[in-house]
Coordinates of C-alpha atoms in Angstrom, one line a residue:
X78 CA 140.1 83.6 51.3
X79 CA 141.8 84.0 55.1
X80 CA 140.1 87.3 55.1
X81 CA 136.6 85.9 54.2
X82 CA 136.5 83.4 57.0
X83 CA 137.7 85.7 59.4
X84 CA 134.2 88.0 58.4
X85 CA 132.6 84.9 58.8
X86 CA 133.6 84.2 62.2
X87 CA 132.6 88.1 62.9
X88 CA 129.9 87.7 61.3
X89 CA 128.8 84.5 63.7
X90 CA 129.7 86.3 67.1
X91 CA 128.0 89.5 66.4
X92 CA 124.9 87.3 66.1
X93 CA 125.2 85.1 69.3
X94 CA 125.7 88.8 70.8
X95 CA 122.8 90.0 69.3
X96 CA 120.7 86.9 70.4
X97 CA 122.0 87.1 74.1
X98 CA 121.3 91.1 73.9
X99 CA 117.7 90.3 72.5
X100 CA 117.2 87.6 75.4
X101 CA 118.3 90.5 78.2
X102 CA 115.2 92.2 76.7
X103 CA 112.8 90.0 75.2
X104 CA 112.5 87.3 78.2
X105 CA 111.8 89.8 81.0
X106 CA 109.2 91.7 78.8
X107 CA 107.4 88.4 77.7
X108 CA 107.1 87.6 82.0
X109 CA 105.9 91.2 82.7
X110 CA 103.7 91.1 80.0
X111 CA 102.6 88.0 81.6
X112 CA 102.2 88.8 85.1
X113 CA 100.1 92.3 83.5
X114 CA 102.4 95.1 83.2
X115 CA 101.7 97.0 80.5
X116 CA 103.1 99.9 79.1
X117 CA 101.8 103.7 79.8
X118 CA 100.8 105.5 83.2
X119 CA 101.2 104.2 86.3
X120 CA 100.8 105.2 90.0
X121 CA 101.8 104.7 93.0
X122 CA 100.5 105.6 96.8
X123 CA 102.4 104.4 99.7
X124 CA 102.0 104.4 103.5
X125 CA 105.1 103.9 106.0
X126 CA 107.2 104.1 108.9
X127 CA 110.3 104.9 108.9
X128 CA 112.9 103.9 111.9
X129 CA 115.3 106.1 112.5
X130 CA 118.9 105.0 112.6
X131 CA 121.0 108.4 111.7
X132 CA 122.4 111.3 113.3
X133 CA 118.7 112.4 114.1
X134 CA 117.3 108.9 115.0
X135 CA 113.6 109.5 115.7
X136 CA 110.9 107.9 113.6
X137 CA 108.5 109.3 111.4
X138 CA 105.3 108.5 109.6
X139 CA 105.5 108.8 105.6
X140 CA 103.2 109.0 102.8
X141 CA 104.5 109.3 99.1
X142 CA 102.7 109.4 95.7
X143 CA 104.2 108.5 92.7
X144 CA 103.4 108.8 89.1
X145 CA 105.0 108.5 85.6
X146 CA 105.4 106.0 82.6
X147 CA 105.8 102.3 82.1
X148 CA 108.8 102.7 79.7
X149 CA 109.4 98.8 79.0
X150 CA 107.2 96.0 81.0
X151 CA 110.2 95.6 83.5
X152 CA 110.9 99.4 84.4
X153 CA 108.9 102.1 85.2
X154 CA 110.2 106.0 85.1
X155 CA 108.4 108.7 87.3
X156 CA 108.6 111.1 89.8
X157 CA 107.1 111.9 93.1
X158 CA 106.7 113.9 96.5
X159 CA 105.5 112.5 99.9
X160 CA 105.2 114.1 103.6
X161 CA 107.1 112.5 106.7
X162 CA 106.2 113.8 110.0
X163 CA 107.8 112.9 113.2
X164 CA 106.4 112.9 116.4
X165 CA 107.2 116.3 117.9
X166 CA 105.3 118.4 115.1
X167 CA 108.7 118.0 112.1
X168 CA 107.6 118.1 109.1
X169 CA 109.4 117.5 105.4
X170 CA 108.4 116.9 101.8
X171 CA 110.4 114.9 99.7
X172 CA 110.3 115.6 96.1
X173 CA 112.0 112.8 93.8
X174 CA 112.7 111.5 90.7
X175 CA 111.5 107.3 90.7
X176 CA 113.0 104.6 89.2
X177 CA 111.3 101.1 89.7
X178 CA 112.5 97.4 88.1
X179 CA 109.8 94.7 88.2
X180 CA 112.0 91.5 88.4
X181 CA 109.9 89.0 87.0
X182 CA 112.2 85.7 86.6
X183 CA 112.2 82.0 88.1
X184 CA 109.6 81.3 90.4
X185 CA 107.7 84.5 90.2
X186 CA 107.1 84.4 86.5
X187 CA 103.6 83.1 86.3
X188 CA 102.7 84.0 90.0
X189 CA 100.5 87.0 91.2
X190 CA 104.2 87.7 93.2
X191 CA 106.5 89.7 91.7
X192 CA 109.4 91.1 93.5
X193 CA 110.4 94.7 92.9
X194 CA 113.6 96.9 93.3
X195 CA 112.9 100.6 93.7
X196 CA 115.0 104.0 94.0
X197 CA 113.9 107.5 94.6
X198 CA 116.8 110.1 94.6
X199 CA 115.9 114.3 94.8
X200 CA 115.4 116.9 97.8
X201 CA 113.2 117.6 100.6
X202 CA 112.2 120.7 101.8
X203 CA 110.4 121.5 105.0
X204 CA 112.0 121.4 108.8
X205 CA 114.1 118.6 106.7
X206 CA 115.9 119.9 104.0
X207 CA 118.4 118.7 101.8
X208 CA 119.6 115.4 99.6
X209 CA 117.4 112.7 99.5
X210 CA 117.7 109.2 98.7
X211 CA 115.3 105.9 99.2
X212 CA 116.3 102.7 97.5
X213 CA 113.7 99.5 98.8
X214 CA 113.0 95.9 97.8
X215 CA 109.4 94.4 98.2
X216 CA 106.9 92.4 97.2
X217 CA 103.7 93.4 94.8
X218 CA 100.6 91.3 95.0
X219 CA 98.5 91.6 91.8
X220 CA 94.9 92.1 93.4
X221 CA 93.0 92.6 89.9
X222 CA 94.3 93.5 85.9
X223 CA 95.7 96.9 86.4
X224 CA 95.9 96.9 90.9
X225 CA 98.4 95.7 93.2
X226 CA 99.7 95.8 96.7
X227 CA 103.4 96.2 97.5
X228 CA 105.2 95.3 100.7
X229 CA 109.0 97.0 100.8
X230 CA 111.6 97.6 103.0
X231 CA 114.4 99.9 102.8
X232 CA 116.3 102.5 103.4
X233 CA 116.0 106.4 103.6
X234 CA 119.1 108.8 103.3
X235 CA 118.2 112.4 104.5
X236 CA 121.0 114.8 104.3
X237 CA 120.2 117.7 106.5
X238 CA 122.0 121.3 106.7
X239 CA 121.0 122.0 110.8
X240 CA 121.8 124.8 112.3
X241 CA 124.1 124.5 115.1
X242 CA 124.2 127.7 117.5
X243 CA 127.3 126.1 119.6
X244 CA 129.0 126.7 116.7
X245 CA 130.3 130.2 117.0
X246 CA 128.8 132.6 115.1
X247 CA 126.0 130.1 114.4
X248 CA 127.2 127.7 111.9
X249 CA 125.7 124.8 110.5
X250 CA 126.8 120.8 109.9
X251 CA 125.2 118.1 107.5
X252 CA 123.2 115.3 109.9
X253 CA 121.7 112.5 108.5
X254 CA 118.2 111.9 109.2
X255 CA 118.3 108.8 107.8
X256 CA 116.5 105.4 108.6
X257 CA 115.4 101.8 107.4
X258 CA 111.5 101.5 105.9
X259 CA 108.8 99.8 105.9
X260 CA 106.3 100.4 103.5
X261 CA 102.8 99.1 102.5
X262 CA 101.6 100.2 98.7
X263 CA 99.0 100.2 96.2
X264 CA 99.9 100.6 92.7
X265 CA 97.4 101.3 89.9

């Protein structure tokens, strides 16, 4: 008898578990569906400037382009490359793997406002090369159905291998040619 009410008492956490693991999932996908994030392709283009605050602290111009799949209404999976161009003729190409989370709780749940968090980890290539890494925050206006427009800030980690001729015998060190964002998007 002892042993039946203990499976019992299992029995009732493993479903209050179950319900609060079905919540995590179910109430954010009922507000994206809501605010119209469906499931399938998406894209992204993005226009920015980014201020530099590393090791190499001049500022650059960027343009990235992203594209993948709308796994679940709240998270989107992709990948991506952009250009960045300084003033003095530098050039890179980021190339990146994308992850974005549409937060679509309290306030924002029945708005045309949703607020966003978005990472981008990879490479770049170019005058710039080496680890990259650009996690932001913003803002996404729903325009129409299926367009938006996305206001973000954040920041962008550029590990660079630079060649340093004081160095004797012409080493190299790692600079980072990092900086914080600004970004201005349309998603569609």
């Amino acid at each position: 008898m002892q042993g039946q009410t203990q499976n019992y008492k299992e029995m009732k956490i493993t479903k209050k578990i179950a319900a609060v693991l079905a919540s995590l999932f179910l109430v954010p996908s009922v507000s994206a569906v809501a605010a119209g994030f469906d499931t399938g392709y998406r894209g992204f283009v993005d226009l920015g400037y980014t201020v530099g605050v590393g090791d190499y602290s001049d500022g650059r111009f960027e343009v990235t382009t992203t594209h993948g799949y709308q796994a679940l209404p709240w998270l989107f999976v992709g990948g991506g490359f952009g250009v960045n161009a300084w003033g003095d003729g530098f050039v890179s190409v980021p190339i990146f793997a994308d992850a974005r989370f549409d937060i679509c709780k309290g306030v924002f749940t029945n708005s045309r406002l949703n607020p966003f968090v978005d990472v981008k980890i990879g490479g770049s290539a170019g005058d710039a090369q080496g680890f990259y890494f650009h996690p932001s925050v913003g803002l996404r206006f729903a325009a129409l159905d299926k367009l938006g427009v996305s206001f973000a800030i954040g920041y962008t980690l550029n590990n660079v291998e630079v060649v340093d001729f004081d160095i004797i015998g012409g080493g190299s060190i790692h600079e980072n040619f990092g900086g914080i964002s600004f970004k201005v998007g349309v998603d569609f």
